[in-house]
Coordinates of C-alpha atoms in Angstrom, one line a residue:
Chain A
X1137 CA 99.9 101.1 86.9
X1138 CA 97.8 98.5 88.2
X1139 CA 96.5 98.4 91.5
X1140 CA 96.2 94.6 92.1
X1141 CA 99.9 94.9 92.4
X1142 CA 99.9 97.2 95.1
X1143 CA 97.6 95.6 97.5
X1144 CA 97.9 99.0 100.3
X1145 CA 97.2 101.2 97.3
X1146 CA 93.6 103.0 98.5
X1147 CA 93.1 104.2 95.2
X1148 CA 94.7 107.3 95.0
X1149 CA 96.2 106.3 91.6
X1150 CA 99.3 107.3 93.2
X1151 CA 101.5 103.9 94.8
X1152 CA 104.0 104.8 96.9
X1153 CA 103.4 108.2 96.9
X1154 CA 100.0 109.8 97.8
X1155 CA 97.4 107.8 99.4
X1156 CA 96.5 108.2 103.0
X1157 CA 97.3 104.5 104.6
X1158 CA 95.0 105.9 107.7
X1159 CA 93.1 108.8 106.9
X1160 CA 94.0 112.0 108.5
X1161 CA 96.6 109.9 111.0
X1162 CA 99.1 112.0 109.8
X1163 CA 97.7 115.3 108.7
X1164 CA 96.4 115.3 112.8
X1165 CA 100.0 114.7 113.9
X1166 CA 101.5 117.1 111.5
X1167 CA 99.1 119.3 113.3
X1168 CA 99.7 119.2 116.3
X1169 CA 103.7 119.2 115.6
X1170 CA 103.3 122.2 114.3
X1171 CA 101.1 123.8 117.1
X1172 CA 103.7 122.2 119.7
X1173 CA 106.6 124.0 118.0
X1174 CA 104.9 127.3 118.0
X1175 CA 103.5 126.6 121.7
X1176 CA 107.2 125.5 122.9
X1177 CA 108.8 129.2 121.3
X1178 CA 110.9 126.5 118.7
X1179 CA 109.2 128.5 115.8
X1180 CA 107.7 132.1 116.2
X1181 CA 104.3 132.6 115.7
X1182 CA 104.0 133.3 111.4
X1183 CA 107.2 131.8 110.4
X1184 CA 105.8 128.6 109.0
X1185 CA 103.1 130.2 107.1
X1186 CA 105.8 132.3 105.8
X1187 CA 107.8 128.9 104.9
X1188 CA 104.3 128.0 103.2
X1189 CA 104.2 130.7 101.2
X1190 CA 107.8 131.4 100.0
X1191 CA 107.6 127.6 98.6
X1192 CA 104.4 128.3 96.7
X1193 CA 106.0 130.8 95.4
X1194 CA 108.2 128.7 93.5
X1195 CA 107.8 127.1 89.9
X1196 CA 108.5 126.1 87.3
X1197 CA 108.7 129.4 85.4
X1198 CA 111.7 130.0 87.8
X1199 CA 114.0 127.6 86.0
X1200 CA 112.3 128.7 82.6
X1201 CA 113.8 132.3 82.7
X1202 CA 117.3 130.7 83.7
X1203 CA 117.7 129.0 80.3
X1204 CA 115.7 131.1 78.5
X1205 CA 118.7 134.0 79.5
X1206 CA 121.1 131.4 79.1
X1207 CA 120.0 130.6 75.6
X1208 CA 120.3 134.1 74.5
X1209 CA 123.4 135.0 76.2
X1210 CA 126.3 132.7 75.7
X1211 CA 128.3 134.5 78.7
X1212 CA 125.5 134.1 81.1
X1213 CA 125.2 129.9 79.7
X1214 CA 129.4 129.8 80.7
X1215 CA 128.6 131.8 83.7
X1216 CA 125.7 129.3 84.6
X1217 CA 127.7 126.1 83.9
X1218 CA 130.6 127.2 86.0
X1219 CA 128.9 128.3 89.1
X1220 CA 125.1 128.1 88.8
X1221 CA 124.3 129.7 92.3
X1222 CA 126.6 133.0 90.9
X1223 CA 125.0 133.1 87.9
X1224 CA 121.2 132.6 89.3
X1225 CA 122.2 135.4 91.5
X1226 CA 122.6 137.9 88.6
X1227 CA 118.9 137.3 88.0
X1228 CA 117.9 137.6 91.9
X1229 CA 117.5 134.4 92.8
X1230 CA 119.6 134.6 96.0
X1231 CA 120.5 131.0 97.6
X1232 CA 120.6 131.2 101.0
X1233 CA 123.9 129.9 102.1
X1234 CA 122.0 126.4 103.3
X1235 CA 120.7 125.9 100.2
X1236 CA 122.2 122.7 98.3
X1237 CA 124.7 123.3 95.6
X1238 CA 122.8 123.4 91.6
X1239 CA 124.3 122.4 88.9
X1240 CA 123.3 122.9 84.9
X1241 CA 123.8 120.3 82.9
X1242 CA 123.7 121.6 79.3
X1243 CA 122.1 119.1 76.8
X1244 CA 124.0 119.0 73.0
X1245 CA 123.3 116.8 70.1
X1246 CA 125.3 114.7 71.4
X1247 CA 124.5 114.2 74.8
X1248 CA 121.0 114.4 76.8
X1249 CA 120.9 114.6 80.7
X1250 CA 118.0 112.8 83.0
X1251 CA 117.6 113.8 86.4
X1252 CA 116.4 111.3 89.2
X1253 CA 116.8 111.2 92.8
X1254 CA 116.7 107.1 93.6
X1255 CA 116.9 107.7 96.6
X1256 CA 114.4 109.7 98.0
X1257 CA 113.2 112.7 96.1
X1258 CA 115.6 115.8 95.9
X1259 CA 114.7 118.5 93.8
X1260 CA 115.7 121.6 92.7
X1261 CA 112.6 123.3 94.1
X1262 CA 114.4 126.9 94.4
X1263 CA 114.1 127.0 90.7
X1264 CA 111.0 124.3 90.2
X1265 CA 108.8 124.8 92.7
X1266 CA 107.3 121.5 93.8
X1267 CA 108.9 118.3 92.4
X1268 CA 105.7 115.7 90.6
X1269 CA 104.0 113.0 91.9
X1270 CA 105.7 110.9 89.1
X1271 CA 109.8 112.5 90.2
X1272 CA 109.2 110.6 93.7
X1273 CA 107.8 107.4 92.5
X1274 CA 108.9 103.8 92.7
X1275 CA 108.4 103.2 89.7
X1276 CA 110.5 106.5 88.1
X1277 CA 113.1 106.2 90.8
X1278 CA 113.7 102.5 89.9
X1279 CA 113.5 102.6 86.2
X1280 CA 115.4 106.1 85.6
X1281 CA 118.6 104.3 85.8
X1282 CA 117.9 101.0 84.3
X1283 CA 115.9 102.0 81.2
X1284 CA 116.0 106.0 80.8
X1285 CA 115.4 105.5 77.3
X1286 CA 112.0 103.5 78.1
X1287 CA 111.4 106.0 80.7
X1288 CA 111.5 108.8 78.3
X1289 CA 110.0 107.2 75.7
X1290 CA 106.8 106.8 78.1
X1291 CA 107.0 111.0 78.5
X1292 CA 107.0 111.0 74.1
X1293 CA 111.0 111.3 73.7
X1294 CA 112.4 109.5 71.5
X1295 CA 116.2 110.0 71.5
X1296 CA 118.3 109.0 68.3
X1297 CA 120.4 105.5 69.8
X1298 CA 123.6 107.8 69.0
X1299 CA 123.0 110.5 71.4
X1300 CA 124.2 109.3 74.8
X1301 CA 122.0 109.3 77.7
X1302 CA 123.8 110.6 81.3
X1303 CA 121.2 109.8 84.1
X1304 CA 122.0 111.9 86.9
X1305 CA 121.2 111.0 90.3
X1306 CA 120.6 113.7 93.0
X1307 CA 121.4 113.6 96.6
X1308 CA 121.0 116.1 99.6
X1309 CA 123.9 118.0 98.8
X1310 CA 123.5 118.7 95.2
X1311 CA 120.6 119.2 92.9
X1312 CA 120.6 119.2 88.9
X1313 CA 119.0 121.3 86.1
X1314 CA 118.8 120.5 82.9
X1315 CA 119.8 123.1 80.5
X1316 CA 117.6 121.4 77.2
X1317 CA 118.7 122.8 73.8
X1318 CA 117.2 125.4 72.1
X1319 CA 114.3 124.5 70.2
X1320 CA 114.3 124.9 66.1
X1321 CA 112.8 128.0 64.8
X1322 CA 112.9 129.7 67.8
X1323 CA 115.1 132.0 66.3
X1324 CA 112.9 135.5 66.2
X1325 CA 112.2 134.8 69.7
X1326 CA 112.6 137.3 72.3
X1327 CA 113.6 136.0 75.9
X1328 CA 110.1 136.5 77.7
X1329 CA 108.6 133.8 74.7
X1330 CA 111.7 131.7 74.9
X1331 CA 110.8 131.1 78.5
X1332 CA 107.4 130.2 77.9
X1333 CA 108.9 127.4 75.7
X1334 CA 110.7 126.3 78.6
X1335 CA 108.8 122.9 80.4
X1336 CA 109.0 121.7 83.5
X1337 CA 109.8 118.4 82.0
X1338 CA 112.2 119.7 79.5
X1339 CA 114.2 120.5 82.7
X1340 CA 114.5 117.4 84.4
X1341 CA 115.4 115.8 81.3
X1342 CA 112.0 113.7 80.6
X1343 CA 111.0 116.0 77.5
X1344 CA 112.0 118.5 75.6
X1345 CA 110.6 122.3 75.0
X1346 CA 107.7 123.1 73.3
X1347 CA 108.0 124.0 69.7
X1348 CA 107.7 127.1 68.8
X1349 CA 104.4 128.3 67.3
X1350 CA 105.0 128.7 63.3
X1351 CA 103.5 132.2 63.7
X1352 CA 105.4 133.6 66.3
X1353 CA 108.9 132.2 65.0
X1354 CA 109.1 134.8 62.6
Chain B
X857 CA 119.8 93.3 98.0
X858 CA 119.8 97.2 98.6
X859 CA 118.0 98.7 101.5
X860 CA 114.2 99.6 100.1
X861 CA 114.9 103.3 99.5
X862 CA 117.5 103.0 97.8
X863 CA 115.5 102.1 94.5
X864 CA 117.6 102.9 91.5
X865 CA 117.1 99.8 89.1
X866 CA 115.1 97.8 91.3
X867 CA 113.1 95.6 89.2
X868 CA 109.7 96.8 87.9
X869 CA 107.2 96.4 85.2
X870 CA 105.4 99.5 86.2
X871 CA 104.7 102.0 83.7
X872 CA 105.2 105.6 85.1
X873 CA 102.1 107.4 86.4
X874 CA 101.9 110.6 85.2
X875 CA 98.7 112.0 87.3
X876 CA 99.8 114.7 89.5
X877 CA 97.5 115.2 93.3
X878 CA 96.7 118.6 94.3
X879 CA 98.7 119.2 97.4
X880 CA 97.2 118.6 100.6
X881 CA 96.7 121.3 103.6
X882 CA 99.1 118.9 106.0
X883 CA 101.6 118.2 102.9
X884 CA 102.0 121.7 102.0
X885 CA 102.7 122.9 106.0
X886 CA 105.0 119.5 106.9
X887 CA 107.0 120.6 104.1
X888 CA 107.2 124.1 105.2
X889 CA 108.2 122.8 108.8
X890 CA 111.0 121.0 107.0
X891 CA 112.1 123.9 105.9
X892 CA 112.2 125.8 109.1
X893 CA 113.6 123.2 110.9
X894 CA 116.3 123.4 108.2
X895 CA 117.1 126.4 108.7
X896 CA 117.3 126.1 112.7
X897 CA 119.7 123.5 112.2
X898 CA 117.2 121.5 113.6
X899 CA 116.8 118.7 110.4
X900 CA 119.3 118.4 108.1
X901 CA 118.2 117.1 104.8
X902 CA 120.2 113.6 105.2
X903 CA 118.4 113.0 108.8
X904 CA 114.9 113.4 107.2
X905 CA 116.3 110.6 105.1
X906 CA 117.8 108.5 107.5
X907 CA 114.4 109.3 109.7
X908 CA 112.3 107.9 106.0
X909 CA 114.9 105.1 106.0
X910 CA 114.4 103.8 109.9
X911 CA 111.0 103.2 109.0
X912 CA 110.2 99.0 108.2
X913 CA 110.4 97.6 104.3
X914 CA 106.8 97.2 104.9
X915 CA 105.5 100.0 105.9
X916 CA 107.6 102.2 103.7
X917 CA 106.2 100.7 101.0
X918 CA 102.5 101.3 101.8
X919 CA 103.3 104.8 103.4
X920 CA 102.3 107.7 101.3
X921 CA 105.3 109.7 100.5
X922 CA 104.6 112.4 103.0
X923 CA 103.5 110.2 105.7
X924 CA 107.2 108.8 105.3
X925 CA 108.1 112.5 105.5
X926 CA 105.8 113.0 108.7
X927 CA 107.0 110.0 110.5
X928 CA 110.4 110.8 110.0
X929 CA 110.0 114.1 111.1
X930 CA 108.4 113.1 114.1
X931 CA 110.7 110.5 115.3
X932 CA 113.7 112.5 114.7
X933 CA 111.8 115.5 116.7
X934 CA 111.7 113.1 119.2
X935 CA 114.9 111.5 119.6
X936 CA 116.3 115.1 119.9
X937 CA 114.3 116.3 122.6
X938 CA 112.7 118.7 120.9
X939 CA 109.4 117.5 121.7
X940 CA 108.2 114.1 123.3
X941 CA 106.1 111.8 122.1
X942 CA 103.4 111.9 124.9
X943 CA 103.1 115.7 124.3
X944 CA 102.4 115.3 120.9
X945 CA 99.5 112.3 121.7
X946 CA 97.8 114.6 124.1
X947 CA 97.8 117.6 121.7
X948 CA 96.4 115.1 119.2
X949 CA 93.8 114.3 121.7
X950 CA 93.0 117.9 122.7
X951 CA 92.4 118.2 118.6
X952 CA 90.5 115.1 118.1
X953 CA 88.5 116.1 121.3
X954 CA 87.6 119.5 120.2
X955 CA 89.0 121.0 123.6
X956 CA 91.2 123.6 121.3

Protein backbone atom coordinates (compact mmCIF):
# COMPACT_ATOMS: atom_id res chain seq x y z
CA UNK A 1 0.00 0.00 0.00
CA UNK A 2 0.96 3.43 -0.36
CA UNK A 3 0.15 6.05 1.98
CA UNK A 4 0.05 9.10 -0.26
CA UNK A 5 -3.11 7.58 -1.43
CA UNK A 6 -4.68 7.58 1.75
CA UNK A 7 -4.20 11.04 2.84
CA UNK A 8 -6.07 10.17 6.76
CA UNK A 9 -3.84 7.20 6.91
CA UNK A 10 -1.63 8.16 10.37
CA UNK A 11 0.71 5.54 9.62
CA UNK A 12 -0.55 2.67 11.06
CA UNK A 13 0.21 0.69 7.86
CA UNK A 14 -3.27 -0.33 8.14
CA UNK A 15 -5.93 2.09 5.78
CA UNK A 16 -9.20 1.62 6.48
CA UNK A 17 -8.77 -0.49 9.21
CA UNK A 18 -6.57 0.37 12.27
CA UNK A 19 -5.34 3.74 12.80
CA UNK A 20 -6.70 5.95 15.47
CA UNK A 21 -8.21 9.18 13.29
CA UNK A 22 -8.19 11.00 17.02
CA UNK A 23 -6.20 9.24 19.42
CA UNK A 24 -7.91 7.63 22.24
CA UNK A 25 -11.45 9.48 21.10
CA UNK A 26 -12.77 6.31 20.88
CA UNK A 27 -11.09 3.98 23.24
CA UNK A 28 -12.34 6.93 26.05
CA UNK A 29 -15.96 6.47 24.77
CA UNK A 30 -15.78 2.78 24.56
CA UNK A 31 -14.93 3.34 28.15
CA UNK A 32 -17.18 4.93 29.51
CA UNK A 33 -20.03 2.91 27.47
CA UNK A 34 -19.04 0.18 29.07
CA UNK A 35 -18.82 1.69 32.66
CA UNK A 36 -22.46 3.22 31.95
CA UNK A 37 -23.87 -0.20 31.01
CA UNK A 38 -22.54 -1.84 34.14
CA UNK A 39 -23.53 1.41 36.32
CA UNK A 40 -27.22 1.40 34.58
CA UNK A 41 -27.60 -2.77 35.71
CA UNK A 42 -27.81 -3.38 31.47
CA UNK A 43 -24.75 -5.66 31.99
CA UNK A 44 -23.82 -7.44 35.40
CA UNK A 45 -20.75 -6.56 36.91
CA UNK A 46 -18.02 -9.48 35.17
CA UNK A 47 -20.09 -10.40 32.19
CA UNK A 48 -18.03 -8.36 29.65
CA UNK A 49 -14.76 -9.54 30.91
CA UNK A 50 -16.24 -12.90 30.58
CA UNK A 51 -17.26 -11.86 26.71
CA UNK A 52 -13.41 -10.84 26.65
CA UNK A 53 -12.23 -13.88 27.43
CA UNK A 54 -14.49 -16.49 25.81
CA UNK A 55 -13.39 -14.67 22.40
CA UNK A 56 -9.75 -14.87 23.15
CA UNK A 57 -10.37 -18.06 23.54
CA UNK A 58 -11.03 -18.62 20.05
CA UNK A 59 -8.52 -19.51 17.08
CA UNK A 60 -7.57 -20.65 14.62
CA UNK A 61 -6.68 -24.11 15.81
CA UNK A 62 -10.52 -24.42 16.40
CA UNK A 63 -11.34 -24.70 12.74
CA UNK A 64 -7.97 -26.78 12.32
CA UNK A 65 -9.35 -29.80 14.33
CA UNK A 66 -12.66 -29.56 12.27
CA UNK A 67 -11.02 -30.55 9.01
CA UNK A 68 -8.37 -32.21 10.34
CA UNK A 69 -11.47 -34.96 11.71
CA UNK A 70 -13.11 -34.30 8.66
CA UNK A 71 -10.16 -35.39 6.54
CA UNK A 72 -9.84 -38.60 8.42
CA UNK A 73 -13.34 -39.49 8.65
CA UNK A 74 -15.44 -39.37 5.52
CA UNK A 75 -18.82 -39.72 7.71
CA UNK A 76 -17.93 -36.88 9.91
CA UNK A 77 -16.83 -34.63 6.27
CA UNK A 78 -20.77 -35.69 4.95
CA UNK A 79 -21.92 -34.95 8.42
CA UNK A 80 -20.05 -31.51 8.34
CA UNK A 81 -21.22 -30.50 4.81
CA UNK A 82 -24.77 -31.25 5.58
CA UNK A 83 -25.26 -29.51 8.80
CA UNK A 84 -21.98 -27.97 10.09
CA UNK A 85 -23.40 -26.68 13.55
CA UNK A 86 -24.45 -30.73 14.13
CA UNK A 87 -21.51 -31.91 13.21
CA UNK A 88 -19.23 -29.18 15.20
CA UNK A 89 -21.29 -30.29 18.03
CA UNK A 90 -19.98 -33.84 17.97
CA UNK A 91 -16.68 -32.29 18.83
CA UNK A 92 -18.07 -29.77 21.54
CA UNK A 93 -18.20 -26.84 19.95
CA UNK A 94 -21.83 -25.97 21.05
CA UNK A 95 -23.42 -22.90 18.93
CA UNK A 96 -25.50 -21.05 21.01
CA UNK A 97 -28.75 -20.83 19.27
CA UNK A 98 -27.89 -16.87 18.23
CA UNK A 99 -24.99 -17.90 16.68
CA UNK A 100 -25.07 -17.44 12.68
CA UNK A 101 -25.52 -20.42 10.62
CA UNK A 102 -21.71 -22.11 9.17
CA UNK A 103 -21.33 -23.59 6.32
CA UNK A 104 -18.18 -25.93 4.87
CA UNK A 105 -17.43 -25.51 1.70
CA UNK A 106 -15.21 -28.50 0.70
CA UNK A 107 -12.42 -27.54 -1.90
CA UNK A 108 -11.76 -30.54 -4.84
CA UNK A 109 -9.51 -30.41 -7.76
CA UNK A 110 -11.88 -29.05 -9.37
CA UNK A 111 -13.15 -26.32 -7.53
CA UNK A 112 -11.49 -23.91 -4.81
CA UNK A 113 -13.64 -21.61 -2.45
CA UNK A 114 -12.62 -17.83 -1.22
CA UNK A 115 -14.30 -16.37 1.57
CA UNK A 116 -14.85 -12.49 1.78
CA UNK A 117 -17.32 -10.41 3.57
CA UNK A 118 -17.66 -7.13 1.06
CA UNK A 119 -19.57 -5.79 3.08
CA UNK A 120 -18.32 -5.37 6.40
CA UNK A 121 -16.31 -8.05 7.99
CA UNK A 122 -18.28 -11.33 9.12
CA UNK A 123 -16.34 -14.09 10.25
CA UNK A 124 -16.56 -17.27 11.46
CA UNK A 125 -14.77 -16.36 14.70
CA UNK A 126 -16.47 -19.40 16.71
CA UNK A 127 -14.14 -21.55 14.81
CA UNK A 128 -11.27 -18.70 13.94
CA UNK A 129 -10.95 -16.66 16.63
CA UNK A 130 -10.37 -13.07 15.42
CA UNK A 131 -10.72 -12.40 11.67
CA UNK A 132 -7.08 -10.36 10.11
CA UNK A 133 -6.36 -6.94 9.61
CA UNK A 134 -6.12 -7.90 5.79
CA UNK A 135 -10.13 -9.98 5.90
CA UNK A 136 -11.66 -6.40 6.77
CA UNK A 137 -9.73 -4.32 4.37
CA UNK A 138 -10.72 -2.14 1.48
CA UNK A 139 -8.59 -3.28 -0.45
CA UNK A 140 -9.41 -7.42 0.14
CA UNK A 141 -13.06 -6.63 0.31
CA UNK A 142 -13.01 -4.85 -3.11
CA UNK A 143 -10.64 -7.09 -4.96
CA UNK A 144 -11.92 -10.60 -3.64
CA UNK A 145 -14.63 -10.56 -6.13
CA UNK A 146 -13.12 -8.82 -8.96
CA UNK A 147 -9.73 -10.55 -9.23
CA UNK A 148 -9.66 -13.65 -6.57
CA UNK A 149 -7.06 -15.12 -8.65
CA UNK A 150 -4.72 -11.81 -8.27
CA UNK A 151 -5.76 -11.82 -4.70
CA UNK A 152 -4.53 -15.15 -4.11
CA UNK A 153 -1.75 -14.98 -6.09
CA UNK A 154 -0.61 -12.00 -3.73
CA UNK A 155 -1.02 -14.81 -0.56
CA UNK A 156 1.48 -17.34 -3.03
CA UNK A 157 -1.52 -19.46 -4.61
CA UNK A 158 -1.32 -20.01 -7.76
CA UNK A 159 -4.39 -21.95 -8.97
CA UNK A 160 -4.26 -23.99 -12.31
CA UNK A 161 -6.79 -21.64 -14.89
CA UNK A 162 -8.90 -24.99 -14.97
CA UNK A 163 -9.94 -25.18 -11.51
CA UNK A 164 -12.84 -22.80 -10.95
CA UNK A 165 -12.75 -20.21 -8.36
CA UNK A 166 -16.32 -19.69 -6.13
CA UNK A 167 -15.80 -16.46 -4.12
CA UNK A 168 -18.13 -16.55 -1.32
CA UNK A 169 -19.48 -13.56 0.17
CA UNK A 170 -20.55 -13.58 3.91
CA UNK A 171 -23.34 -11.76 5.52
CA UNK A 172 -24.77 -11.58 9.16
CA UNK A 173 -26.69 -14.59 8.88
CA UNK A 174 -24.32 -17.02 7.56
CA UNK A 175 -20.57 -17.50 7.74
CA UNK A 176 -18.21 -19.87 5.57
CA UNK A 177 -15.34 -22.35 6.19
CA UNK A 178 -13.30 -23.55 3.90
CA UNK A 179 -12.74 -27.21 4.00
CA UNK A 180 -8.99 -27.09 1.84
CA UNK A 181 -7.96 -30.54 0.47
CA UNK A 182 -5.82 -32.67 2.05
CA UNK A 183 -2.33 -32.02 1.49
CA UNK A 184 0.05 -34.73 -0.50
CA UNK A 185 1.92 -37.04 1.67
CA UNK A 186 0.17 -36.51 4.51
CA UNK A 187 -0.84 -39.84 4.44
CA UNK A 188 0.95 -41.49 7.77
CA UNK A 189 -0.52 -38.62 9.57
CA UNK A 190 -2.40 -38.98 12.60
CA UNK A 191 -5.27 -36.42 13.28
CA UNK A 192 -3.47 -34.19 16.04
CA UNK A 193 -0.47 -33.47 13.07
CA UNK A 194 -3.05 -33.14 10.38
CA UNK A 195 -4.44 -30.30 12.34
CA UNK A 196 -1.25 -28.64 12.78
CA UNK A 197 -1.20 -28.50 8.91
CA UNK A 198 -4.29 -26.83 8.95
CA UNK A 199 -3.77 -22.58 8.32
CA UNK A 200 -5.70 -20.05 9.14
CA UNK A 201 -5.42 -18.98 5.55
CA UNK A 202 -5.97 -22.31 4.19
CA UNK A 203 -9.44 -21.84 5.65
CA UNK A 204 -10.60 -18.77 4.25
CA UNK A 205 -9.54 -19.84 1.06
CA UNK A 206 -6.34 -17.44 0.54
CA UNK A 207 -3.81 -20.42 0.84
CA UNK A 208 -3.57 -23.73 1.16
CA UNK A 209 -2.08 -26.20 4.15
CA UNK A 210 1.24 -26.46 4.99
CA UNK A 211 3.09 -29.32 3.49
CA UNK A 212 3.76 -31.97 5.37
CA UNK A 213 7.31 -32.28 6.73
CA UNK A 214 9.17 -35.18 4.52
CA UNK A 215 10.12 -36.82 7.85
CA UNK A 216 7.05 -36.99 9.61
CA UNK A 217 4.97 -38.27 6.39
CA UNK A 218 6.12 -41.55 6.86
CA UNK B 1 -22.49 3.84 -7.68
CA UNK B 2 -22.90 1.51 -4.51
CA UNK B 3 -23.17 2.87 -1.03
CA UNK B 4 -19.25 2.96 0.32
CA UNK B 5 -19.54 -0.21 2.47
CA UNK B 6 -20.64 -2.09 0.10
CA UNK B 7 -17.10 -2.57 -1.55
CA UNK B 8 -17.13 -5.77 -3.52
CA UNK B 9 -15.21 -4.90 -6.83
CA UNK B 10 -14.85 -1.31 -6.22
CA UNK B 11 -12.01 -0.19 -8.16
CA UNK B 12 -8.51 -0.42 -6.64
CA UNK B 13 -4.87 -0.75 -7.42
CA UNK B 14 -4.06 -1.54 -3.82
CA UNK B 15 -2.05 -4.51 -3.22
CA UNK B 16 -3.34 -6.35 -0.02
CA UNK B 17 -1.62 -5.58 3.32
CA UNK B 18 -0.75 -8.46 5.03
CA UNK B 19 0.56 -6.85 8.54
CA UNK B 20 -1.64 -7.88 11.26
CA UNK B 21 -1.91 -5.05 14.67
CA UNK B 22 -1.97 -6.43 17.95
CA UNK B 23 -5.39 -5.87 19.29
CA UNK B 24 -6.02 -2.96 21.27
CA UNK B 25 -7.42 -2.87 25.15
CA UNK B 26 -10.67 -0.68 23.75
CA UNK B 27 -10.94 -3.09 20.53
CA UNK B 28 -10.83 -6.21 22.33
CA UNK B 29 -13.70 -4.94 25.13
CA UNK B 30 -16.03 -3.08 22.27
CA UNK B 31 -16.03 -6.30 20.67
CA UNK B 32 -16.88 -8.11 23.78
CA UNK B 33 -19.76 -5.55 24.38
CA UNK B 34 -21.01 -6.47 20.87
CA UNK B 35 -21.29 -9.59 21.97
CA UNK B 36 -23.23 -9.05 25.04
CA UNK B 37 -25.42 -6.70 23.62
CA UNK B 38 -26.09 -9.60 21.15
CA UNK B 39 -26.99 -11.74 23.24
CA UNK B 40 -29.50 -9.22 25.20
CA UNK B 41 -31.16 -8.70 22.09
CA UNK B 42 -29.88 -5.43 22.45
CA UNK B 43 -27.62 -5.28 18.78
CA UNK B 44 -28.35 -7.41 16.21
CA UNK B 45 -25.50 -8.01 13.95
CA UNK B 46 -27.30 -6.18 10.86
CA UNK B 47 -27.95 -2.92 13.11
CA UNK B 48 -24.21 -2.68 13.95
CA UNK B 49 -24.09 -2.54 10.16
CA UNK B 50 -26.68 -0.30 9.42
CA UNK B 51 -25.13 1.86 12.63
CA UNK B 52 -21.27 1.46 10.42
CA UNK B 53 -23.35 2.36 7.36
CA UNK B 54 -25.17 5.82 8.73
CA UNK B 55 -21.86 7.09 9.19
CA UNK B 56 -20.72 9.81 6.10
CA UNK B 57 -18.57 8.42 2.82
CA UNK B 58 -16.04 10.51 4.31
CA UNK B 59 -15.56 9.74 7.42
CA UNK B 60 -16.06 6.01 6.90
CA UNK B 61 -13.26 6.03 4.95
CA UNK B 62 -10.82 7.61 7.34
CA UNK B 63 -12.40 5.79 10.41
CA UNK B 64 -10.42 2.96 11.74
CA UNK B 65 -12.42 -0.14 11.45
CA UNK B 66 -13.31 -0.20 15.15
CA UNK B 67 -14.00 3.32 15.53
CA UNK B 68 -16.72 2.54 12.77
CA UNK B 69 -17.69 -0.24 15.16
CA UNK B 70 -17.62 2.27 18.25
CA UNK B 71 -19.60 4.92 16.60
CA UNK B 72 -22.13 2.60 15.48
CA UNK B 73 -22.46 1.19 18.64
CA UNK B 74 -22.92 4.29 20.25
CA UNK B 75 -25.44 5.87 18.14
CA UNK B 76 -27.60 2.87 18.03
CA UNK B 77 -27.22 2.74 22.04
CA UNK B 78 -28.60 5.97 21.75
CA UNK B 79 -31.33 6.01 19.56
CA UNK B 80 -32.70 3.07 21.73
CA UNK B 81 -32.64 4.63 24.92
CA UNK B 82 -30.40 2.68 26.37
CA UNK B 83 -28.17 5.30 27.24
CA UNK B 84 -28.13 9.11 26.24
CA UNK B 85 -25.66 10.84 24.80
CA UNK B 86 -25.09 13.56 27.49
CA UNK B 87 -24.58 10.70 30.05
CA UNK B 88 -22.01 9.28 28.15
CA UNK B 89 -20.08 12.98 27.60
CA UNK B 90 -20.06 13.51 31.28
CA UNK B 91 -18.71 10.00 32.13
CA UNK B 92 -16.13 10.89 29.51
CA UNK B 93 -15.41 13.94 31.35
CA UNK B 94 -15.43 12.34 34.83
CA UNK B 95 -12.57 9.99 33.01
CA UNK B 96 -10.69 12.63 31.33
CA UNK B 97 -10.87 14.66 34.64
CA UNK B 98 -9.61 11.99 36.85
CA UNK B 99 -12.78 12.34 39.27
CA UNK B 100 -13.26 8.37 38.93
Amino acid sequence: MSSHDHPHDHGSGHPGVSQDVEPGLHALRVKAIEALLVEKGVCAPGEIQRAVDAAESRSPADGAKAVARAWVDPDFKARLLLDAKAALAELGYEAAASLPDVVVAENTGKAHHLVVCTLCSCYPTWLLGRPPDWYKSLAYRSRAVSDPRGVMREFGLELDDDVEVRVLDSAADIRYLVLPMRPRGSDGLDEAALAKLVTRDSMIGVSNPLSPEPALAG
Amino acid sequence: MPKVHDRGGWPTGEAIDMNDHPPMDWEIRLNAIRQVLGQKGLLSSDELRRGIEAIAPGRYETLGYFERWAESIESLLIEKGVLAADEIDRKMADFEGGNV
